[in-house]
Structures are given as structure tokens and as C-alpha cells.
Coordinates of C-alpha atoms (C1' of nucleotides) in Angstrom, one line a residue:
Chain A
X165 CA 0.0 0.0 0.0
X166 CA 3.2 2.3 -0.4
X167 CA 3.1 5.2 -2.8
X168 CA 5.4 3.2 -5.1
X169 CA 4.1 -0.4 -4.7
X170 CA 1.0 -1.0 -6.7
X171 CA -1.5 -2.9 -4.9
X172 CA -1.9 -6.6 -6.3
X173 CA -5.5 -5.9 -6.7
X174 CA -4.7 -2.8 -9.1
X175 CA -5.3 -5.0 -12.0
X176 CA -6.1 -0.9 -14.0
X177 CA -10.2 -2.2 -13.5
X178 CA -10.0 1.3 -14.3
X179 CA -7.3 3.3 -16.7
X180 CA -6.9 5.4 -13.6
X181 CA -4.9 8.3 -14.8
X182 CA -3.6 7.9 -18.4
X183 CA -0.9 10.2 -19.1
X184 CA -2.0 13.7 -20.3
X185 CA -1.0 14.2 -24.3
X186 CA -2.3 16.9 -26.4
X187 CA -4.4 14.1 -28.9
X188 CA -5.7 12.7 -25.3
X189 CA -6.7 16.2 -24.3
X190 CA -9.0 16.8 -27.3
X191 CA -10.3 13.5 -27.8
X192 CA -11.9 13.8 -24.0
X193 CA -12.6 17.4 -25.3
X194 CA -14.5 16.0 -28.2
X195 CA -16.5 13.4 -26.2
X196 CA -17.1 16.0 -23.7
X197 CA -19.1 18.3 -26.4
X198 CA -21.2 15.4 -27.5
X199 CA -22.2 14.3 -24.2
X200 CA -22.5 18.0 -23.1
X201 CA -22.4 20.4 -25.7
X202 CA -19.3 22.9 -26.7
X203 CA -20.8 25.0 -23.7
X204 CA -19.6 22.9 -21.3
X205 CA -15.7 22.1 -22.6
X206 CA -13.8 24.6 -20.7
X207 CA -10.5 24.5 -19.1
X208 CA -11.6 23.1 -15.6
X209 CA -14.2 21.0 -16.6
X210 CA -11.9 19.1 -19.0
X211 CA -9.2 18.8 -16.3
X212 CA -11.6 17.5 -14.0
X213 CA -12.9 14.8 -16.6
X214 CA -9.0 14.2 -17.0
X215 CA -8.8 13.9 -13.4
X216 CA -6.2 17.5 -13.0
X217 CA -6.4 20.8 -12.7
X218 CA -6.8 23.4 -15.3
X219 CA -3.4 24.3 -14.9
X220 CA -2.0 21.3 -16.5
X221 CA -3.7 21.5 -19.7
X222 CA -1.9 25.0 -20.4
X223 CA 1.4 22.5 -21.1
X224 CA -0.7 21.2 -24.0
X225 CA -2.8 24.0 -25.4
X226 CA -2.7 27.4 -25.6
X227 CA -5.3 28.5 -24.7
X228 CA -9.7 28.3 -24.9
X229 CA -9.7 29.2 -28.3
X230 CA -7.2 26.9 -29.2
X231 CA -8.8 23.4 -28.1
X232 CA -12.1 24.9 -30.1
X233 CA -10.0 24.7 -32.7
X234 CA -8.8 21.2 -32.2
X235 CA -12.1 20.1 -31.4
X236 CA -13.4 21.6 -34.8
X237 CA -10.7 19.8 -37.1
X238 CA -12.0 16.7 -35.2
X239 CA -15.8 17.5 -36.1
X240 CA -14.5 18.3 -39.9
X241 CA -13.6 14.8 -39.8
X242 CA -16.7 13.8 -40.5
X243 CA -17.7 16.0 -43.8
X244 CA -18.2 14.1 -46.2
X245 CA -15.6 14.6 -49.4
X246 CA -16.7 12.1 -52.0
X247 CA -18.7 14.5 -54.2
X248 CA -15.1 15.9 -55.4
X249 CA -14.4 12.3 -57.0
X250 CA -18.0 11.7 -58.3
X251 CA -19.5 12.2 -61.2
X252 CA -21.9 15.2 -62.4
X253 CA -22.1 19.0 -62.7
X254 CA -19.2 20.6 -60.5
X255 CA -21.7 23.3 -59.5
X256 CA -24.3 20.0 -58.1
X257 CA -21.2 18.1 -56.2
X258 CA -19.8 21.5 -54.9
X259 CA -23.1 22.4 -53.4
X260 CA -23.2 18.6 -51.7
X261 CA -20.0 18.8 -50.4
X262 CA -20.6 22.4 -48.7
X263 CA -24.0 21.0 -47.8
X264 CA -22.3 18.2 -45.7
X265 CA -20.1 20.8 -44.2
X266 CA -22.9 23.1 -42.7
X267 CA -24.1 19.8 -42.0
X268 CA -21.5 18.9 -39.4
X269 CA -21.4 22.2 -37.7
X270 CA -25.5 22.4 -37.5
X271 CA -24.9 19.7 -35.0
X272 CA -22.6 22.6 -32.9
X273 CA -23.4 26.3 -34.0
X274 CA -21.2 27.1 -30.8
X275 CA -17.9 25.8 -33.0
X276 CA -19.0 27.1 -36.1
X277 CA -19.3 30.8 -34.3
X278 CA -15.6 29.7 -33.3
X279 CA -14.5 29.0 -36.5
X280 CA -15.6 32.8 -37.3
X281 CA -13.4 33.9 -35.7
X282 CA -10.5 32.0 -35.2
X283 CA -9.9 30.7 -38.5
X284 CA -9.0 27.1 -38.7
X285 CA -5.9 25.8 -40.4
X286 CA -6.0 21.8 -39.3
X287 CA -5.8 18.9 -41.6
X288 CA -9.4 18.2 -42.2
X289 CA -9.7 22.0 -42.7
X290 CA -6.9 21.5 -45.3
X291 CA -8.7 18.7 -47.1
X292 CA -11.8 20.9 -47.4
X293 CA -10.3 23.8 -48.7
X294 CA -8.7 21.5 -51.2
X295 CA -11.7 19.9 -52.0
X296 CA -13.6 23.2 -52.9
X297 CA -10.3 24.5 -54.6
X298 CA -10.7 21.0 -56.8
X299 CA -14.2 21.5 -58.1
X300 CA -13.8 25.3 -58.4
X301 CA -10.6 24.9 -61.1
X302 CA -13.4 22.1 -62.4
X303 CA -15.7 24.8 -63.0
X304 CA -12.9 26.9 -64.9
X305 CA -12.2 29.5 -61.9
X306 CA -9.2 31.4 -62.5
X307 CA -6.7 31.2 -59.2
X308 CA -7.5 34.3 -57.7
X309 CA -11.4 34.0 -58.4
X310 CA -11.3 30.2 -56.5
X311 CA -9.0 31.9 -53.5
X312 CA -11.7 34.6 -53.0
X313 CA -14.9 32.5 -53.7
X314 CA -13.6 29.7 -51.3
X315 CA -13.7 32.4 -48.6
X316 CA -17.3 33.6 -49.9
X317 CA -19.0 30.0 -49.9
X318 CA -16.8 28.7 -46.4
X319 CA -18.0 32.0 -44.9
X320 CA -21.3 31.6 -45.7
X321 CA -21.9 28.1 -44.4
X322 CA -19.8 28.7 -41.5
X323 CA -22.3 32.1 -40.4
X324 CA -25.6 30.1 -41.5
X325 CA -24.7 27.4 -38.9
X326 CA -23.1 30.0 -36.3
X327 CA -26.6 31.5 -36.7
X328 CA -28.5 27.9 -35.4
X329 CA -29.2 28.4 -31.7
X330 CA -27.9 25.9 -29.5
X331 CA -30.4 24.3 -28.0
X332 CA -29.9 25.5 -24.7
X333 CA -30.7 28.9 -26.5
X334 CA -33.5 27.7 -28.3
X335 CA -35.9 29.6 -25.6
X336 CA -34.0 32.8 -26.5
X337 CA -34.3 32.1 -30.2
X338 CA -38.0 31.5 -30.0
X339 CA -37.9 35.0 -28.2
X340 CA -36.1 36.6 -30.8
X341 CA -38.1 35.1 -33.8
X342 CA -41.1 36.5 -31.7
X343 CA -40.0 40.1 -31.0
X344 CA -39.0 40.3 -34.9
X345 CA -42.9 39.1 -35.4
X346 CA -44.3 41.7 -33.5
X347 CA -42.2 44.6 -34.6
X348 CA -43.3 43.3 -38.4
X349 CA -46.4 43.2 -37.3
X350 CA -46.4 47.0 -36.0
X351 CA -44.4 48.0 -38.8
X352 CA -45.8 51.5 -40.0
X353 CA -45.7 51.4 -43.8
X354 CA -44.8 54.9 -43.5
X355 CA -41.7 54.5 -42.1
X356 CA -40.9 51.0 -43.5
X357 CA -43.2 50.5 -46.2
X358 CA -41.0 47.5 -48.0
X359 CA -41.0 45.5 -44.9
X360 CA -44.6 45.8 -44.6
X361 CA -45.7 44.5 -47.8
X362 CA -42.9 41.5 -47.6
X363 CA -44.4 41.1 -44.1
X364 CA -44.2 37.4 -43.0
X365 CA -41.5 36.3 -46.4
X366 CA -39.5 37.9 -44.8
X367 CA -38.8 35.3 -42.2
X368 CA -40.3 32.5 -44.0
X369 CA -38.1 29.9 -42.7
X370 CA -37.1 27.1 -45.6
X371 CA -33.9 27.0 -44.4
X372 CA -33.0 24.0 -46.6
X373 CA -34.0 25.4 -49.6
X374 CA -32.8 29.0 -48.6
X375 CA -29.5 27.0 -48.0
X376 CA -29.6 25.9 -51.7
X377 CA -29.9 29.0 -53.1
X378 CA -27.5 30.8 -51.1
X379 CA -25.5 28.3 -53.1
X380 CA -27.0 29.0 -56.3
X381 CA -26.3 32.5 -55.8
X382 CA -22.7 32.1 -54.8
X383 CA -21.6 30.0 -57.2
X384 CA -23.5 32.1 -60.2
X385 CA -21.9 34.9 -58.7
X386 CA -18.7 33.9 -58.8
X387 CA -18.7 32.4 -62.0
X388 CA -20.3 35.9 -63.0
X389 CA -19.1 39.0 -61.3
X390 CA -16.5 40.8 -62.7
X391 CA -12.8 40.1 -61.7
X392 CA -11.7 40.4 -58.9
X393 CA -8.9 43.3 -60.1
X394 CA -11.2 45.5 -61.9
X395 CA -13.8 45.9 -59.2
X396 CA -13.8 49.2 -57.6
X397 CA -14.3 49.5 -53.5
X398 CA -17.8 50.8 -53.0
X399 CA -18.0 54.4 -52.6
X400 CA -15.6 55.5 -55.4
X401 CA -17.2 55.4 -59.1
X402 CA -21.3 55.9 -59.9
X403 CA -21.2 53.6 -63.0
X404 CA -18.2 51.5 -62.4
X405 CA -19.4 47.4 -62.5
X406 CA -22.6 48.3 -63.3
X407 CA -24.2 46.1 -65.6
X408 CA -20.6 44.4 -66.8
X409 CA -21.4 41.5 -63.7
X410 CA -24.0 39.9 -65.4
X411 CA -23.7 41.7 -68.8
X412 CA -20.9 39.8 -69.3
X413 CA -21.8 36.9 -67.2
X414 CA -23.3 34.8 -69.7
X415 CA -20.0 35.1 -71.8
X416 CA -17.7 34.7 -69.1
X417 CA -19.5 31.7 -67.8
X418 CA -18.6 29.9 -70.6
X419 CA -14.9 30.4 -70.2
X420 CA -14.3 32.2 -67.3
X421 CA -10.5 32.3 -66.9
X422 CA -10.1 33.4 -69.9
X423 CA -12.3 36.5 -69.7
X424 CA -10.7 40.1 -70.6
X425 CA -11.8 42.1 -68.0
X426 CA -8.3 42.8 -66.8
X427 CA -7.4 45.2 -68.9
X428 CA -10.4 48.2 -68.0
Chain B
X161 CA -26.2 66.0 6.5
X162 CA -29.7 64.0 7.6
X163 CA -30.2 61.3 5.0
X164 CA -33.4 63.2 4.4
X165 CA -32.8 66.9 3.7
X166 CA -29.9 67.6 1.0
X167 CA -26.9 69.4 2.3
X168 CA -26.4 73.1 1.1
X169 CA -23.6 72.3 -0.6
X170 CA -25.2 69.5 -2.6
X171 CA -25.8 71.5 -5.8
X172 CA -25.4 68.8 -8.1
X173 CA -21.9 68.9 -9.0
X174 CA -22.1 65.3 -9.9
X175 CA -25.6 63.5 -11.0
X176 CA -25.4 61.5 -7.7
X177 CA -27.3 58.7 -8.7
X178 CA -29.7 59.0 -11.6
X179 CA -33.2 56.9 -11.6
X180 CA -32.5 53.4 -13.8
X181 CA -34.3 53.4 -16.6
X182 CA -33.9 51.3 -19.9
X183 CA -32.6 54.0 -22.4
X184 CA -30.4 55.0 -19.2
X185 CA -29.1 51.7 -18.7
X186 CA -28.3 51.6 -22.7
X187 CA -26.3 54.8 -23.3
X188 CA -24.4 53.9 -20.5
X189 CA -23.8 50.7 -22.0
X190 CA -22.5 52.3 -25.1
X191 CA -20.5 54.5 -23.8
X192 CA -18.4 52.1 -21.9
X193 CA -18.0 50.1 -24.7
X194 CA -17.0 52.5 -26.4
X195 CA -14.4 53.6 -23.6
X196 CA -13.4 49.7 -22.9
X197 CA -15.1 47.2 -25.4
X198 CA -17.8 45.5 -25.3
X199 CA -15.6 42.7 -23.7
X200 CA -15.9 45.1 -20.6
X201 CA -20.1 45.6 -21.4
X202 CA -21.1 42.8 -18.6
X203 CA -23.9 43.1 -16.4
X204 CA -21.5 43.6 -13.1
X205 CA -19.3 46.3 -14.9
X206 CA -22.0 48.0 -15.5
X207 CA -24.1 47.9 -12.6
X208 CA -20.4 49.6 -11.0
X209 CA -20.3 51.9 -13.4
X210 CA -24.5 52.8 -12.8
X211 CA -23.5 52.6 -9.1
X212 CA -25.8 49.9 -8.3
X213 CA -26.1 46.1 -7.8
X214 CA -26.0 43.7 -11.1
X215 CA -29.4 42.6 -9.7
X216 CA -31.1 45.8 -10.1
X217 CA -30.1 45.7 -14.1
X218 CA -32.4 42.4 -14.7
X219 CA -35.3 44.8 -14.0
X220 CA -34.7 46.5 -17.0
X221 CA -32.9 44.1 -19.3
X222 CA -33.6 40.2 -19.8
X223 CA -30.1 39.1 -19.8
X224 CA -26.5 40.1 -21.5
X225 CA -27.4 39.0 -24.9
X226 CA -30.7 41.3 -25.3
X227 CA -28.4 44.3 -23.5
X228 CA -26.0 43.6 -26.4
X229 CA -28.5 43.8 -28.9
X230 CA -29.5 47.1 -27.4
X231 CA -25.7 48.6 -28.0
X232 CA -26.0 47.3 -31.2
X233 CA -29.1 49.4 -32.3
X234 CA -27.8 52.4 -30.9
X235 CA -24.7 51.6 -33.0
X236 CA -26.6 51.4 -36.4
X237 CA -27.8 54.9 -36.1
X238 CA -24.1 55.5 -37.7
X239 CA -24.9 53.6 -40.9
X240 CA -25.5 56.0 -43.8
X241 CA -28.8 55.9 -45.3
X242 CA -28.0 58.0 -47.7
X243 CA -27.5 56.1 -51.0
X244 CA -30.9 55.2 -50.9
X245 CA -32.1 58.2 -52.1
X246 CA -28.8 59.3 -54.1
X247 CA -28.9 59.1 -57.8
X248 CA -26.7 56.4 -59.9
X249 CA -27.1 52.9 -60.4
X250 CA -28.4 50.7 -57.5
X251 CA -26.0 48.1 -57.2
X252 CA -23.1 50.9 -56.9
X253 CA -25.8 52.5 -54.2
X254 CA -26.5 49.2 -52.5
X255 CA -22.7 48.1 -51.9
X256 CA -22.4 52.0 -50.4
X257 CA -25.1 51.6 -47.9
X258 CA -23.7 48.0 -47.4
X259 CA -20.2 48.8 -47.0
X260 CA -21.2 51.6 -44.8
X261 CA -22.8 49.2 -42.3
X262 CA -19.7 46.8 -42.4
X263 CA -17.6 49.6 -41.5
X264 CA -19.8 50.7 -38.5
X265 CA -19.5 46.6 -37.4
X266 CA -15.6 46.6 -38.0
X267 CA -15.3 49.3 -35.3
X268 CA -16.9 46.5 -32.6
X269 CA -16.6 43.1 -34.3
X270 CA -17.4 41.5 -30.9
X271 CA -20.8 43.2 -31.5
X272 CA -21.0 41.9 -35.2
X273 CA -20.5 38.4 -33.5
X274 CA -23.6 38.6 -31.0
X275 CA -26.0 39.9 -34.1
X276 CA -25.0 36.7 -36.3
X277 CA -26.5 34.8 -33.3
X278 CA -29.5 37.2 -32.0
X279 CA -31.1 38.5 -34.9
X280 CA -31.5 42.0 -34.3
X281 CA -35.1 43.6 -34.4
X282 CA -34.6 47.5 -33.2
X283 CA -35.8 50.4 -34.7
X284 CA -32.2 51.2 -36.6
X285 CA -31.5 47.6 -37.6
X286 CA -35.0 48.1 -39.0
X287 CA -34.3 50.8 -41.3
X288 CA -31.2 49.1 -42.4
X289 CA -33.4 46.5 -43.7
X290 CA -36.3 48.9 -45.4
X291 CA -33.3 50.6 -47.1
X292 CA -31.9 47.4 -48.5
X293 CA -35.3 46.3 -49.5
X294 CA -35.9 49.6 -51.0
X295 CA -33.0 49.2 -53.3
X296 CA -33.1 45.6 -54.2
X297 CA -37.0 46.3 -55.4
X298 CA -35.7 49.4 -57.6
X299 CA -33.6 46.7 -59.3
X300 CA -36.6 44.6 -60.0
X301 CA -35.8 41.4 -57.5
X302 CA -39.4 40.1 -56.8
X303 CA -40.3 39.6 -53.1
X304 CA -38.9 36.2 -52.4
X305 CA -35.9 36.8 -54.1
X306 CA -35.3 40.3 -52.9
X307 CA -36.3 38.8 -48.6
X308 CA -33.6 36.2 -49.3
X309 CA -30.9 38.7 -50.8
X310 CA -31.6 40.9 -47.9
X311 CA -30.5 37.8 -45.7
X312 CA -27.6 36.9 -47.8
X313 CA -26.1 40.6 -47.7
X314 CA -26.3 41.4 -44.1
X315 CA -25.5 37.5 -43.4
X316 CA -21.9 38.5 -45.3
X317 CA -22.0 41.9 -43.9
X318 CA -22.1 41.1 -40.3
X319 CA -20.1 37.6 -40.9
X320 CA -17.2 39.6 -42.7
X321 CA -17.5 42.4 -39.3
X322 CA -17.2 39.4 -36.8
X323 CA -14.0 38.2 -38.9
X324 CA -12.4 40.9 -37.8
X325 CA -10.7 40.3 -34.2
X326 CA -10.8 42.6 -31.8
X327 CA -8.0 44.6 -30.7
X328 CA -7.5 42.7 -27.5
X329 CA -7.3 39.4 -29.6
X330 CA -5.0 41.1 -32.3
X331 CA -1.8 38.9 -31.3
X332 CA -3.9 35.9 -31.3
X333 CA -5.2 36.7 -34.7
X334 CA -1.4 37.0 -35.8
X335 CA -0.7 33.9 -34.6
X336 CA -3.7 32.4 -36.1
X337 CA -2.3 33.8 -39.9
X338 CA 1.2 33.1 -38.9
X339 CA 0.2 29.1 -38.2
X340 CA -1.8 28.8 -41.7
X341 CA 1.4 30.2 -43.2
X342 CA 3.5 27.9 -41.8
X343 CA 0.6 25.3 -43.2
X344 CA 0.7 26.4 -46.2
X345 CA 4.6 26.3 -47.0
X346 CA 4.0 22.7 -45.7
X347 CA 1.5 21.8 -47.7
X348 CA 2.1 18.7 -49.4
X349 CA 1.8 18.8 -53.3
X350 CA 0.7 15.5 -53.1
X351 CA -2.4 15.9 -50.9
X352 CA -3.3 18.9 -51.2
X353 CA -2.2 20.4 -55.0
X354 CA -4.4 23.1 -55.4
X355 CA -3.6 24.9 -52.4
X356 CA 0.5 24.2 -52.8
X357 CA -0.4 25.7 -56.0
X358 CA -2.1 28.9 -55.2
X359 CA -0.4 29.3 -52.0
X360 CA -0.2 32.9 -51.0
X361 CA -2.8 33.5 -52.9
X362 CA -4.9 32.1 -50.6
X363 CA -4.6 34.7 -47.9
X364 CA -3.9 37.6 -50.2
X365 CA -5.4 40.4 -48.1
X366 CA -7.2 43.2 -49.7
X367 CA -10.0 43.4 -47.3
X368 CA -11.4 46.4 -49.1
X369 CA -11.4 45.0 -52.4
X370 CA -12.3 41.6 -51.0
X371 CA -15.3 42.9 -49.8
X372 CA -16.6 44.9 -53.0
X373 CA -16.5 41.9 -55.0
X374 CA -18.0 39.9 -52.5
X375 CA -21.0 42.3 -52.5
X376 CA -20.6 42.0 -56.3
X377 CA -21.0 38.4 -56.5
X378 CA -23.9 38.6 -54.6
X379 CA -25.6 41.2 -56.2
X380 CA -24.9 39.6 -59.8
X381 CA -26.3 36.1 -58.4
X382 CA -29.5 37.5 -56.7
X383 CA -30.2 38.8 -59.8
X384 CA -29.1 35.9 -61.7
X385 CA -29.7 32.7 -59.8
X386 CA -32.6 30.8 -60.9
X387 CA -35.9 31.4 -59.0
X388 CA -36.0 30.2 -55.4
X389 CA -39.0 28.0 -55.7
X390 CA -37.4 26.0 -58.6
X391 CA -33.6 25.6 -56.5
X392 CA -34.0 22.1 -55.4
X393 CA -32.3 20.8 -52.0
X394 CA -28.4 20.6 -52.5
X395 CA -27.7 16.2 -53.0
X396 CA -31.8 16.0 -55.1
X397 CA -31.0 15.8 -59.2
X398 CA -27.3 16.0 -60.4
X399 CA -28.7 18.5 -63.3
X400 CA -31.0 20.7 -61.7
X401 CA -30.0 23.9 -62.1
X402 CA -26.7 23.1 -64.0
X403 CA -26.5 26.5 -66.2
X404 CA -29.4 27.6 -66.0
X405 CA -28.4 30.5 -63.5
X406 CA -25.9 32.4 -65.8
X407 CA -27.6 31.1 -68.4
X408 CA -30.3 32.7 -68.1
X409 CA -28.7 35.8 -66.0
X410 CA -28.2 38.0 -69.2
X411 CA -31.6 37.9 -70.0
X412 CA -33.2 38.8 -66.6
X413 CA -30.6 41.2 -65.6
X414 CA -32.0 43.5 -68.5
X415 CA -35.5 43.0 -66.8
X416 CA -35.4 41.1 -63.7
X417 CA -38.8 42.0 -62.9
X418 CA -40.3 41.4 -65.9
X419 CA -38.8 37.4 -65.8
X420 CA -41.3 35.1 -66.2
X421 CA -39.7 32.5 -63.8
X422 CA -42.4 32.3 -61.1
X423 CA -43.9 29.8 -63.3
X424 CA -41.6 26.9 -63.6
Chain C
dA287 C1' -44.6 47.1 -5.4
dC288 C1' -40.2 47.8 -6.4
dC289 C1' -35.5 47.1 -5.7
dT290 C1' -31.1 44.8 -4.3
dG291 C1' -27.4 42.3 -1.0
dA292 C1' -25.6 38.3 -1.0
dA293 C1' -25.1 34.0 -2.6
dC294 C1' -24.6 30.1 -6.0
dA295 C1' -22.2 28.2 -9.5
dC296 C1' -19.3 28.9 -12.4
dC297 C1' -15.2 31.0 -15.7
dG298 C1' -9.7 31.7 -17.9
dT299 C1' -5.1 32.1 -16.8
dT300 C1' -0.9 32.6 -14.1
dC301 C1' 2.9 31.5 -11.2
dA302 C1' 5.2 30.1 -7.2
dA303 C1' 6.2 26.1 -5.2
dG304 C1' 6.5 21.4 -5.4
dT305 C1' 8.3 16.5 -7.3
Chain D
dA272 C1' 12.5 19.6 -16.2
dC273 C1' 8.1 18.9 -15.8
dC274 C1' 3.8 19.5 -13.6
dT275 C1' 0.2 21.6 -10.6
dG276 C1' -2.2 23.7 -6.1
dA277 C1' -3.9 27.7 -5.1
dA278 C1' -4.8 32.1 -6.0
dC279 C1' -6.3 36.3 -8.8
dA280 C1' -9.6 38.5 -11.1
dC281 C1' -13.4 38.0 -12.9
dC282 C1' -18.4 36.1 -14.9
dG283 C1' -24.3 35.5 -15.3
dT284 C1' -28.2 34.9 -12.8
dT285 C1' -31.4 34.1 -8.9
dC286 C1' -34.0 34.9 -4.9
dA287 C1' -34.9 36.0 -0.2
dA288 C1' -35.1 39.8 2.3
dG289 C1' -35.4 44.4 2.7
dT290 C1' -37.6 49.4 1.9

DNA sequence: ACCTGAACACCGTTCAAGT
DNA sequence: ACCTGAACACCGTTCAAGT
């Protein structure tokens, strides 16, 4: 029964205390979000399921924001990556695969808000990118125009699933969705005559299909809009870009790395 | 010097210990984020700086998130209406009234974060949204299509603000960029070719720019994108909605409200 | 009826002191 | 050299008890 003497009946019934290791850490962090939700995977809770104190896990990771990270990678896992290798329309597969990606963090808005702002840069974040990259250069996008639309359609899953409620917010939500209800409903078509004749579209829900056509609208859009280069910031010319986005969509969409917009 | 009567000398010099009210609570609120953050905007800090008891704030406020959403109203009062009544084209006018919004969010990114989770419903986020509407419909988007834009440009508006990190997080950003350089220059050719082959590409900076022809690729595929109704769920048919988007786009961008895609 | 002191149940992170 | 107990400096929210 010494300190150094393990008892004969310590036959490890139990792992007892496995020895802390950064891939250790995060894997208790992950099962800890499942069972409890992101909410609850904090410094000291995760020492105390790791049976230490918070202190120790500093030796391993950074910091907070850091094992969201970790944990996020983990969850990215998951997406799945076969449209890239299937057949069909690139537009179709690169909806599926971004599809399966808001997929994953709907199960955990709490991560996707993470991934907002600290942006990820794990392997499964890697293969993503790489995956979108693939079908983009399917679809003809010039380098520049995949770099910046890769940000547009990652930014916009990652938000639409940051915007899900957790369900311990759900209450909250329901609140919210309420409020907006009422002040529609009191909307003065004086002061706000648009939102009063959208009234209720304007938070019919859908979300799948709005999903789809966020999409849609993305990947038109990027395929369409002028490049990247020639595009003024907002504020400067009146007529600049005007009509040339879509004027010269139809053209461009057929070819669009070859398009001539560089030269003004 | 009774608690009762006032002493002589008591004329006011300092407020004392102004009656809580709502709007009270709120400015206050501002101001101190304004002075601190709104990482420093928490229900005890402010109850300190109101010279009462956290407790007493509940009266007035349901919890930190709708006292957050307050600030934020108050905060939109700086976007600039303006281009909705300015002359010039209304895309040019729409990515002003948009950009100006962003930049109001960039100043408290924090803040952007808490509206991608509570939807906003004050008066000033209100006429935010009548002014967008007001704008898409001058371009001819039909209800349905111009409610779901609406989303899709604050969504990227407000998702692009919350990017940003704060100033307090500014070395953990740098870190952040700094690790998916390192990433990068590691990247494999082998697994991941497309982003060993646009590498720097990839985080080319640019906000400003990247933000105009974000706004421009959305504004070219809400006009373009085939009609909500007929966007099937992403994963349905592998042709649906192949071309058809910029296909079509030259056409309806001419008359987008004369398009006769509300019947399928 | 209205307000709030004090308590409950937590946080992240650091660092001096241990082994 | 590696690890961590204990402390520092905070949180949000509730509710019983006061005026």
C-alpha cells in the first residue's frame, strides 16, 4: 500500500490516470461536447474529466480558443468529401459537399461561431479547402477568383450554422423570432413600407431550400461578377461594375478564366 | 447632513445617482464600450459603473445578450442611409449603404458576433433592412428573391465584421495567420495540390477590395440565380440547375422583374 | 410594489512552489 | 525539467429579504 508499490488488486479495472498528451486532451474534449455540448468544454471542466487541474492542460494548449480549434478539425472529420471524386455537374457536387459541411457544424453552432473567428488551419480543414479549390478549377475559376470565392462559400456556411441556436438557447431564439414578429407586425408602412408588404417572407423559414440557393447564388456569382482586379471599393465610381457583372456573365460563364476584364 | 434633507452644498456637482431606466441603462452601456469594449459591457461592470447592484439591471434588461443587442441598435444609427435616395445605379448604391454598415461593425466586431447569433429587431437595424429592401426592389428582385438577398447581404456583412478580431485578440489573430502560413509552406503537393499551388494566394489580403467583390458576386447572383421556388435541396438531381443560372442571367438582368420565372 | 445584497455556481489564466 | 495547487480576477443569474 506504499506510494510506489501497486497494490496486487490494481489489476487498471480502471485506466486510472492515463498520461496527459495533447491528442488525449482533445479527444476527451470532443466526447465531452457530444455528451455535453461545446458550452460545457472549458479549461476546468476538461481537467476535472482528465482527473487535474486546469493548470496542467496549459502545457498542451494554448489556450480556450485553441482546443475549439482542435475540437473543430476533429468534427471536420466527418464532412463528407466524396462529391469531389463523383461524377456530375461541379456546380451540383460542390453544393453537396458544402452541404455536408454546414451539416457537421449544425450539429454545434457554438464551434461554427468559433470558427468565425478564429480561422481554422487543421488537416481536415486543409482537405476541405482543397476539396472546394478541386471543383472550383473544375468549373474553370481562374486562381485568384477560386482563392476569394472559397472564402465567400466557407464564410457563408460557416455564419448560417453560427446563426442555429444551440439548444440550450433555443428559448431565447424563440424569443427573438417572436420580437421580430411583433415589430413586423407593428411596422408602420410609412416609415418602412417595403417590410410591410414583404411582411411574413420575410422570415419565412425554408432553411434547406434558402441554403440551396444561397448556393445557387454564390456560385452564379462567382462564376459571373467581374474580376476580382477591376472591381472598384464601394463608394468610389457611380457607374463602375454596373451592368458588366452579369452583362458579361453569360460570356464569361462559358470560359471564365479566360475572360478580358483585366485590362479596364 | 440628515439622509433626508440635501446638504447646502449638494448642488449637483455630480448627478449622484440617476433613476435606472432602460434607455439610461443603454447609453451607458454604449458609452463604456465605447471607452473599454464590449468585452468590458457585462452586467456587473455595469451595474459599477451605474452605481448599483448587477441585480437591479435584470429589471430592466432580460439578460446580456438582449443588453448587447440594445448597444448594437444604438450603433446602427451610424450607418449611412443616404444612397438610398442618391442618384446612380443601385447596385453601386447598395454596396455603399452595405459597405457603410460593415464599416460601423468593424469598429466592434465583438458586436457583429452577437448579431450573427441574436437577430437583431430595433428600430435602426429596422431601417437598415427597409433601405436594402428599398434598393433591391428598384432593381426589379421580386419579393422572395429580394427577402432572401436581404439575408444573404447582411448574413456577409455582419459575418465579414465578426471576422475581424478585436484589438484585444489582435496577437492571437497574428498567430492564427502566422500558423496557416506555416501550413501552407508545408502543404504537401501531393495531398493537397491546389492549395501548394495557389499558396499565398490564398490569404492575399485586400480586405477592401475583397469585400466589393463579395457584395458584387452577390448582387450579380441575386439577380441571376434561378428562382428560389425552382432551386432544389443541394444532394436532389445531379442536373437541376446546372446552367441555367448564368444562363439565363443575361436575360433577366435586363428586366429582372419582368422574368417570367415564377412559373416553372 | 419595487429594488437589491448576498449567494450560487461557475469562468480563464498565471505563477510560485512542489516533485 | 516537468507538472500543478492555489490564487487572482473576474463572470451571469437568482432569490430571499429588505424598503
Amino acid at each position: 500500500m506504499t506510494p510506489h508499490s501497486p497494490s496486487p488488486r490494481s489489476r487498471r479495472e480502471r485506466p486510472a490516470k492515463p498520461a496527459l498528451t495533447r491528442a488525449g486532451i482533445v479527444a476527451t474534449a470532443v466526447e465531452l461536447m457530444r455528451a455535453e455540448g461545446l458550452e460545457r468544454v472549458t479549461m476546468r471542466r476538461l481537467a476535472q474529466e482528465l482527473d487535474t487541474g486546469p493548470a496542467s492542460l496549459y502545457v498542451y494548449v494554448r489556450n480556450t480558443a485553441e482546443l475549439h480549434a482542435a475540437v473543430l478539425d476533429e468534427l471536420l472529420g466527418e464532412v463528407d468529401l466524396s462529391p469531389v471524386r463523383s461524377a456530375g455537374d461541379w456546380r451540383d457536387r460542390l453544393a453537396r459537399l458544402l452541404t455536408s459541411y454546414v451539416e457537421v457544424l449544425f450539429e454545434h453552432p457554438a464551434l461554427a461561431r468559433s470558427a468565425l473567428v478564429a480561422r481554422p488551419s487543421g488537416e481536415h480543414y486543409l482537405d476541405l479547402v482543397e476539396a472546394v479549390l478541386a471543383l472550383l478549377a473544375e468549373g474553370g475559376a481562374a486562381p485568384e477568383r477560386a482563392a476569394w470565392g472559397l472564402d465567400l462559400l466557407l464564410q457563408y456556411g460557416t455564419a448560417t450554422a453560427a446563426e442555429h441556436s444551440t439548444r440550450a438557447e433555443s428559448a431565447d431564439a424563440q424569443r427573438d423570432r417572436e420580437a421580430l414578429t411583433a415589430v413586423l407586425d407593428n411596422s408602420s408602412p410609412d416609415r418602412h413600407p417595403q417590410i410591410t408588404a414583404l411582411g411574413p417572407d420575410l422570415i419565412a423559414g425554408a432553411g434547406e431550400a434558402r441554403l440551396a440557393w444561397g448556393f445557387q447564388v454564390l456560385l452564379s456569382g462567382i462564376v459571373t461578377a467581374p474580376d476580382p482586379d477591376t472591381t472598384p471599393a464601394a463608394g468610389t465610381g457611380a457607374d463602375a461594375g454596373t451592368g458588366a457583372g452579369a452583362g458579361a456573365g453569360a460570356d464569361k460563364n462559358s470560359a471564365p478564366d479566360t475572360a478580358t476584364d483585366t485590362t479596364p
